[in-house]
mmCIF file of N, CA, C and O in Angstrom:
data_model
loop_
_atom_site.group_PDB
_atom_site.id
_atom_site.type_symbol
_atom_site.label_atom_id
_atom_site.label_comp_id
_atom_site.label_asym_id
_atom_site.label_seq_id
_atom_site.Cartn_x
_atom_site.Cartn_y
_atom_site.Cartn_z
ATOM 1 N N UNK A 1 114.805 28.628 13.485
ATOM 2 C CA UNK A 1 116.167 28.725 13.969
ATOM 3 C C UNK A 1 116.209 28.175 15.386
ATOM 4 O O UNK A 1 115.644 28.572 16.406
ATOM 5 N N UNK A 2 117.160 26.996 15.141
ATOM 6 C CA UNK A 2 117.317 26.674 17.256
ATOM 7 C C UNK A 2 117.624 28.419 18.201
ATOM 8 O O UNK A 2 117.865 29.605 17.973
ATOM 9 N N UNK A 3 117.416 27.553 19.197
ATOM 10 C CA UNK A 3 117.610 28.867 20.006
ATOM 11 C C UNK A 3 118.896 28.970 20.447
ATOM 12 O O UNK A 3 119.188 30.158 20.585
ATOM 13 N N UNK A 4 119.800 28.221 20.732
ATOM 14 C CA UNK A 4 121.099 28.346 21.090
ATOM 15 C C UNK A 4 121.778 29.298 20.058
ATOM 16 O O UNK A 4 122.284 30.383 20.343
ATOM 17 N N UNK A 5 121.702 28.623 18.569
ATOM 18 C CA UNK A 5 122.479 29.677 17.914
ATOM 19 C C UNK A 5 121.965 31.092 17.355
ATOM 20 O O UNK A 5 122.550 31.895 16.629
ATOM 21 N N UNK A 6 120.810 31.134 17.870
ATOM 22 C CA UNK A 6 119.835 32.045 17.863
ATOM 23 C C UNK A 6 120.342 33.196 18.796
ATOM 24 O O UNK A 6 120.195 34.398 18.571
ATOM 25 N N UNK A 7 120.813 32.772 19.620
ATOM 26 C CA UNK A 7 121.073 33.939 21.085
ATOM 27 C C UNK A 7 122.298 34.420 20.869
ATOM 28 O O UNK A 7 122.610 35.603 21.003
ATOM 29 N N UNK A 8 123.331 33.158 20.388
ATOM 30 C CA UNK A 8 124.734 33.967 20.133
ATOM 31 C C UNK A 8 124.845 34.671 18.980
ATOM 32 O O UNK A 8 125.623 35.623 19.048
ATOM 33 N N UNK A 9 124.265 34.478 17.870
ATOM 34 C CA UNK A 9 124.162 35.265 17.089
ATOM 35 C C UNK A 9 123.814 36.919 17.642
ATOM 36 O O UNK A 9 124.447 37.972 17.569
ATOM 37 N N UNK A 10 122.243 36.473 18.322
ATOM 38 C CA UNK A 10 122.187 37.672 18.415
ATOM 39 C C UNK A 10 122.852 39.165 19.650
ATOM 40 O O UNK A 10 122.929 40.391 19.731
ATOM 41 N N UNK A 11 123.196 37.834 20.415
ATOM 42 C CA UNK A 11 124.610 38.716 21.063
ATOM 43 C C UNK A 11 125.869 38.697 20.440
ATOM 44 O O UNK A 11 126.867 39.192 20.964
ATOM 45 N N UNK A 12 125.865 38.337 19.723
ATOM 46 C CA UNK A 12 127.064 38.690 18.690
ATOM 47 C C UNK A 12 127.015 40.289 17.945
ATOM 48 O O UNK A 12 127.791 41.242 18.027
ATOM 49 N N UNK A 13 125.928 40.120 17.310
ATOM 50 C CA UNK A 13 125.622 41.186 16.251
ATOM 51 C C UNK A 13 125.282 42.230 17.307
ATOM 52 O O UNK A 13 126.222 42.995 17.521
ATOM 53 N N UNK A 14 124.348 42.426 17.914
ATOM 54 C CA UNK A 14 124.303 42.962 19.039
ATOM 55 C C UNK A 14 125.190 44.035 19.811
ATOM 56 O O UNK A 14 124.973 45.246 19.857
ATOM 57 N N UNK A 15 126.101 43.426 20.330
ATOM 58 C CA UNK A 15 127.434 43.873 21.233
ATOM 59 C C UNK A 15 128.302 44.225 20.240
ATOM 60 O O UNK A 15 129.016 45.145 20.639
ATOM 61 N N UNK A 16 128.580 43.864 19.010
ATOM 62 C CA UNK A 16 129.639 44.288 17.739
ATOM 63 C C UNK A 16 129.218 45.561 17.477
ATOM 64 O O UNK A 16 130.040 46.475 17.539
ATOM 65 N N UNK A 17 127.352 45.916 17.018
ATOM 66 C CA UNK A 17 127.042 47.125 16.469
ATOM 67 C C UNK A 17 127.170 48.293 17.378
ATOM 68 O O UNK A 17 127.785 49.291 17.001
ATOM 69 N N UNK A 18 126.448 48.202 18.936
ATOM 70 C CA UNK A 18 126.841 49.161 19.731
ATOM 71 C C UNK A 18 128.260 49.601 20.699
ATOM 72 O O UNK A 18 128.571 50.586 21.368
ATOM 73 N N UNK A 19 128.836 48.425 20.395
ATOM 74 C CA UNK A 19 130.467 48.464 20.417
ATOM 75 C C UNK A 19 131.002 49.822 19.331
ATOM 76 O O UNK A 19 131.415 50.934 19.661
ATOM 77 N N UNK A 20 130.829 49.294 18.089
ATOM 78 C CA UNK A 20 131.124 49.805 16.871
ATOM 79 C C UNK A 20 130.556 51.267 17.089
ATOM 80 O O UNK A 20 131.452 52.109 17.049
ATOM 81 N N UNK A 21 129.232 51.799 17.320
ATOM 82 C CA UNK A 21 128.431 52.767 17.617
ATOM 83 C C UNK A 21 128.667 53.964 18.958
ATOM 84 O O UNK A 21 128.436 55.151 19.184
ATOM 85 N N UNK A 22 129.136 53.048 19.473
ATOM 86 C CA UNK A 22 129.912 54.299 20.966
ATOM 87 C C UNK A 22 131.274 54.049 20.512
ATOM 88 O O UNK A 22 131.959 54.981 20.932
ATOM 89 N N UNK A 23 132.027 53.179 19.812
ATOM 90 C CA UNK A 23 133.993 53.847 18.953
ATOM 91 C C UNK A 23 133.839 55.014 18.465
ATOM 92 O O UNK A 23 134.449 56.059 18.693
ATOM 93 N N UNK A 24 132.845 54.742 17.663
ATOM 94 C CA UNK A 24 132.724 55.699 16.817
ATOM 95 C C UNK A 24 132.341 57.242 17.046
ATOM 96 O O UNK A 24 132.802 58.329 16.698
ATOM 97 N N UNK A 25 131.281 56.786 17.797
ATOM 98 C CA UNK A 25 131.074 58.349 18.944
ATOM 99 C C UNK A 25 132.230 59.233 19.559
ATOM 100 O O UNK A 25 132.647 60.347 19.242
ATOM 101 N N UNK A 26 132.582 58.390 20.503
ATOM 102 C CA UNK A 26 133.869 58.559 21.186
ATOM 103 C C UNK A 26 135.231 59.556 20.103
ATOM 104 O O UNK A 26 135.859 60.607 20.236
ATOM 105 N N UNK A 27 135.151 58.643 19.253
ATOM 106 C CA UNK A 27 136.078 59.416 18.390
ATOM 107 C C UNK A 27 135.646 60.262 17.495
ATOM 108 O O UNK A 27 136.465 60.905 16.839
ATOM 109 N N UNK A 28 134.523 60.392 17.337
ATOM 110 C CA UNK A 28 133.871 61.955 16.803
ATOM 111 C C UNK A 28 133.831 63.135 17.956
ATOM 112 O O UNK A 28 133.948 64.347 17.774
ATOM 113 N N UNK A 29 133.743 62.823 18.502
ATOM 114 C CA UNK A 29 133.642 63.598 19.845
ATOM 115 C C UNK A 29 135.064 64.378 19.787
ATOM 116 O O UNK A 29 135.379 65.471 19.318
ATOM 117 N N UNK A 30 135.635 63.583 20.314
ATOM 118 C CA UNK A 30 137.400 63.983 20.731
ATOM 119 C C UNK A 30 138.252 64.203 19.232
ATOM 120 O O UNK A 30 139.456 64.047 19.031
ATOM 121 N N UNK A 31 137.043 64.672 18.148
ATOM 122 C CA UNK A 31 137.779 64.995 16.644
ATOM 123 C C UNK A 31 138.929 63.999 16.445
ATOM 124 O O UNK A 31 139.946 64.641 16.183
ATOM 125 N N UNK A 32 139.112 62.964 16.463
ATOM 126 C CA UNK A 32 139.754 61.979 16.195
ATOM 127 C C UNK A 32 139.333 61.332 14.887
ATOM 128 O O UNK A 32 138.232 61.320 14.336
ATOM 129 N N UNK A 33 140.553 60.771 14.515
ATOM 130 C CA UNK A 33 140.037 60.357 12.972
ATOM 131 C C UNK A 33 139.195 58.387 12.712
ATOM 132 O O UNK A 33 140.000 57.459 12.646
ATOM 133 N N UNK A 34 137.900 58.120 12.621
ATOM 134 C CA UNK A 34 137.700 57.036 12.607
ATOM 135 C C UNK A 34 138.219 55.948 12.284
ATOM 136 O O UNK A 34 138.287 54.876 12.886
ATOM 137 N N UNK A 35 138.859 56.516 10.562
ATOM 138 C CA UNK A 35 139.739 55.250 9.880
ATOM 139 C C UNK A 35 140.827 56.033 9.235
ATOM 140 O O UNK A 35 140.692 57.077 8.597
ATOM 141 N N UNK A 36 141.461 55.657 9.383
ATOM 142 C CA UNK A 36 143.191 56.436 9.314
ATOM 143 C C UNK A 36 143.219 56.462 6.968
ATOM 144 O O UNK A 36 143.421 55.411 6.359
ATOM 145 N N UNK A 37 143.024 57.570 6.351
ATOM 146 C CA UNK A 37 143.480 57.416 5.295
ATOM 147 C C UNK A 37 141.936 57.729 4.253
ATOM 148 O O UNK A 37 141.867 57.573 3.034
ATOM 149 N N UNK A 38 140.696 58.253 5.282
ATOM 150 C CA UNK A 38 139.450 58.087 4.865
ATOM 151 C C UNK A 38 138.937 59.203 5.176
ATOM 152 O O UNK A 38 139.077 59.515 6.358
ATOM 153 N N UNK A 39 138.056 60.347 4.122
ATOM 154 C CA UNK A 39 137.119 61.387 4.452
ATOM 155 C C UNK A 39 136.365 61.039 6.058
ATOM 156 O O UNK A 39 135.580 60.133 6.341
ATOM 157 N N UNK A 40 136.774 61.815 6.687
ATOM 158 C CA UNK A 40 136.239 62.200 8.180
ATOM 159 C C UNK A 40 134.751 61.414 7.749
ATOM 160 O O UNK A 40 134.362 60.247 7.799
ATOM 161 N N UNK A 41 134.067 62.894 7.239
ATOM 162 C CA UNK A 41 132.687 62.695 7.283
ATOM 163 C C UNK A 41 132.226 61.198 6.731
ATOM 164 O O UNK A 41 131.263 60.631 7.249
ATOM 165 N N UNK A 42 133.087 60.509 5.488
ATOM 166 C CA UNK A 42 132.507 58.970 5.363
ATOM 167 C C UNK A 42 132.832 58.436 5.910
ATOM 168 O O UNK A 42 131.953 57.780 6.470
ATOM 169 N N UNK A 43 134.487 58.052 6.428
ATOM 170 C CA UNK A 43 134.247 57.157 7.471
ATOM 171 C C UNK A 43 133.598 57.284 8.841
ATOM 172 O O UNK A 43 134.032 56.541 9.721
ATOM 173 N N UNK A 44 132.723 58.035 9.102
ATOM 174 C CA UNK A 44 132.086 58.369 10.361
ATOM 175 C C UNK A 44 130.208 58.201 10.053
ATOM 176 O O UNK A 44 129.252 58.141 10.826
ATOM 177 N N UNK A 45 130.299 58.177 8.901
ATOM 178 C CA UNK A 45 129.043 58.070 8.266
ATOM 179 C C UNK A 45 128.830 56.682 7.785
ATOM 180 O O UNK A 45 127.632 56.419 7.675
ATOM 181 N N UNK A 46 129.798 55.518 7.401
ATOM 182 C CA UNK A 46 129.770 54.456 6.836
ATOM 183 C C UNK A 46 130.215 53.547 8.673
ATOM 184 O O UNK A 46 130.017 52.338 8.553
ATOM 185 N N UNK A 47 130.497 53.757 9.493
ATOM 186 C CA UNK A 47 130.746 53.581 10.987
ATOM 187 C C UNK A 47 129.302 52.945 11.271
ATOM 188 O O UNK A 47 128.925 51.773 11.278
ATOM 189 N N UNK A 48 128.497 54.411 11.551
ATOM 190 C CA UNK A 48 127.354 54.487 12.023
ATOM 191 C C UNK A 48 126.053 53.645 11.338
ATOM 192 O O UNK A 48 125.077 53.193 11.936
ATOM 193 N N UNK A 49 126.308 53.590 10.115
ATOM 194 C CA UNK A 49 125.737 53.103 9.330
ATOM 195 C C UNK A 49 125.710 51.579 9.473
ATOM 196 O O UNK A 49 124.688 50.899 9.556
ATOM 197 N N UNK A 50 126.925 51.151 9.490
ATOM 198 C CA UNK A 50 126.936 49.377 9.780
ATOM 199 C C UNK A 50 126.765 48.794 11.781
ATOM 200 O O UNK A 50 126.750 47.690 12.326
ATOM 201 N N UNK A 51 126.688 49.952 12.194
ATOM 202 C CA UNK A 51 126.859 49.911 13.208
ATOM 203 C C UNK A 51 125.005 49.401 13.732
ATOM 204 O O UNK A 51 124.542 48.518 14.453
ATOM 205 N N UNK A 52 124.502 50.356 13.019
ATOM 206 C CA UNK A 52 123.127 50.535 12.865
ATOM 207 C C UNK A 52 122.326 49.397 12.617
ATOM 208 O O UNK A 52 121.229 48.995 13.004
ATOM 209 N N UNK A 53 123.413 48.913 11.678
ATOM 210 C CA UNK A 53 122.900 47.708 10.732
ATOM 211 C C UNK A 53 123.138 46.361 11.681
ATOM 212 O O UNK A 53 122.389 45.413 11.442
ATOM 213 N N UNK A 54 123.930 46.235 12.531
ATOM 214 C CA UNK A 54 124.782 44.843 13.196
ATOM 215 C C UNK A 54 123.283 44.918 14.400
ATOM 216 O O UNK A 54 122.624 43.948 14.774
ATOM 217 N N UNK A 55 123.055 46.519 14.827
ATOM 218 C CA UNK A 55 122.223 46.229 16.059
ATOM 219 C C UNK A 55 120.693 45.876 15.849
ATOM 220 O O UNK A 55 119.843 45.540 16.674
ATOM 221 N N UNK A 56 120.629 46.031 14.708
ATOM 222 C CA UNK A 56 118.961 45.770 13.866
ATOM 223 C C UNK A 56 118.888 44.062 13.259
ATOM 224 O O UNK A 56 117.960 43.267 13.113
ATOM 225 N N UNK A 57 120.533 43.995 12.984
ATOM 226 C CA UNK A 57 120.527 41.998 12.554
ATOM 227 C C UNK A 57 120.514 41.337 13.992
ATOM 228 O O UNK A 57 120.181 40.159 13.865
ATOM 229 N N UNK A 58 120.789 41.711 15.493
ATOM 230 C CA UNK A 58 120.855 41.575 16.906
ATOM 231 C C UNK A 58 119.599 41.061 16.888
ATOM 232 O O UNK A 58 119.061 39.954 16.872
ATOM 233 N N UNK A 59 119.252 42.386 16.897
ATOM 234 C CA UNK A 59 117.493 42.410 17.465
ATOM 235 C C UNK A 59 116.419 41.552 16.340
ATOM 236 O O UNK A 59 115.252 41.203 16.519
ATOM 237 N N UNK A 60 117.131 41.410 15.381
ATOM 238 C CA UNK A 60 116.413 40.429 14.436
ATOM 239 C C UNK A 60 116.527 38.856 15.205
ATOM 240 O O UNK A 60 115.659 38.110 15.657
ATOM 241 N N UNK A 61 117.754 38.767 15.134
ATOM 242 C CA UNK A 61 117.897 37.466 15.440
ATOM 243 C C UNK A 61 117.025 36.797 16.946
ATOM 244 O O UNK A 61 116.379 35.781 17.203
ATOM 245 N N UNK A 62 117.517 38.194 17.782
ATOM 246 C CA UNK A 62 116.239 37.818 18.888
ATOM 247 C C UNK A 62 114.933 37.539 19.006
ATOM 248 O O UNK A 62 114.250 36.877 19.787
ATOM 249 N N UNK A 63 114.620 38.606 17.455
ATOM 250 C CA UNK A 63 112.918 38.175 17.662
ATOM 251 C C UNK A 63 112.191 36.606 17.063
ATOM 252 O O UNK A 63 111.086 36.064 17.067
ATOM 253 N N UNK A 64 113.608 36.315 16.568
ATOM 254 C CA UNK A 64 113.672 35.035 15.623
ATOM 255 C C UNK A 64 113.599 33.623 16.755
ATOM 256 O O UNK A 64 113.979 32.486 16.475
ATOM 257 N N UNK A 65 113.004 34.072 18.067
ATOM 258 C CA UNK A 65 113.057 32.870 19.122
ATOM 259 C C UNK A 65 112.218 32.119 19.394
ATOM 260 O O UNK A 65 112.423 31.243 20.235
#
């Protein structure tokens, strides 16, 4: 993989998952509802989950240099 699109990728995925990962906090915290129309506990569980997932494809892509 070049490295240029190597880096934005992985600041892409990166900054999306722990973006996604402190929303989600934030609004568990302050009992707020994650996704308007969705079981609390899954959408707060399916959140974290891709959130998890964006910061592990990040750090993939970085080690990919």
């Amino acid at each position: 993989m070049e490295s240029g699109p190597a880096i934005f990728a992985g600041a892409a995925f990166t900054l999306f998952g722990a973006a996604l990962l402190l929303w989600t906090g934030v609004r568990v915290r302050q009992g707020e509802p994650v996704a308007l129309g969705v079981a609390p506990r899954a959408a707060a569980t399916l959140a974290v989950l891709f959130g998890g997932v964006f910061v592990l494809l990040g750090i993939w892509c970085f080690g990919r240099l």
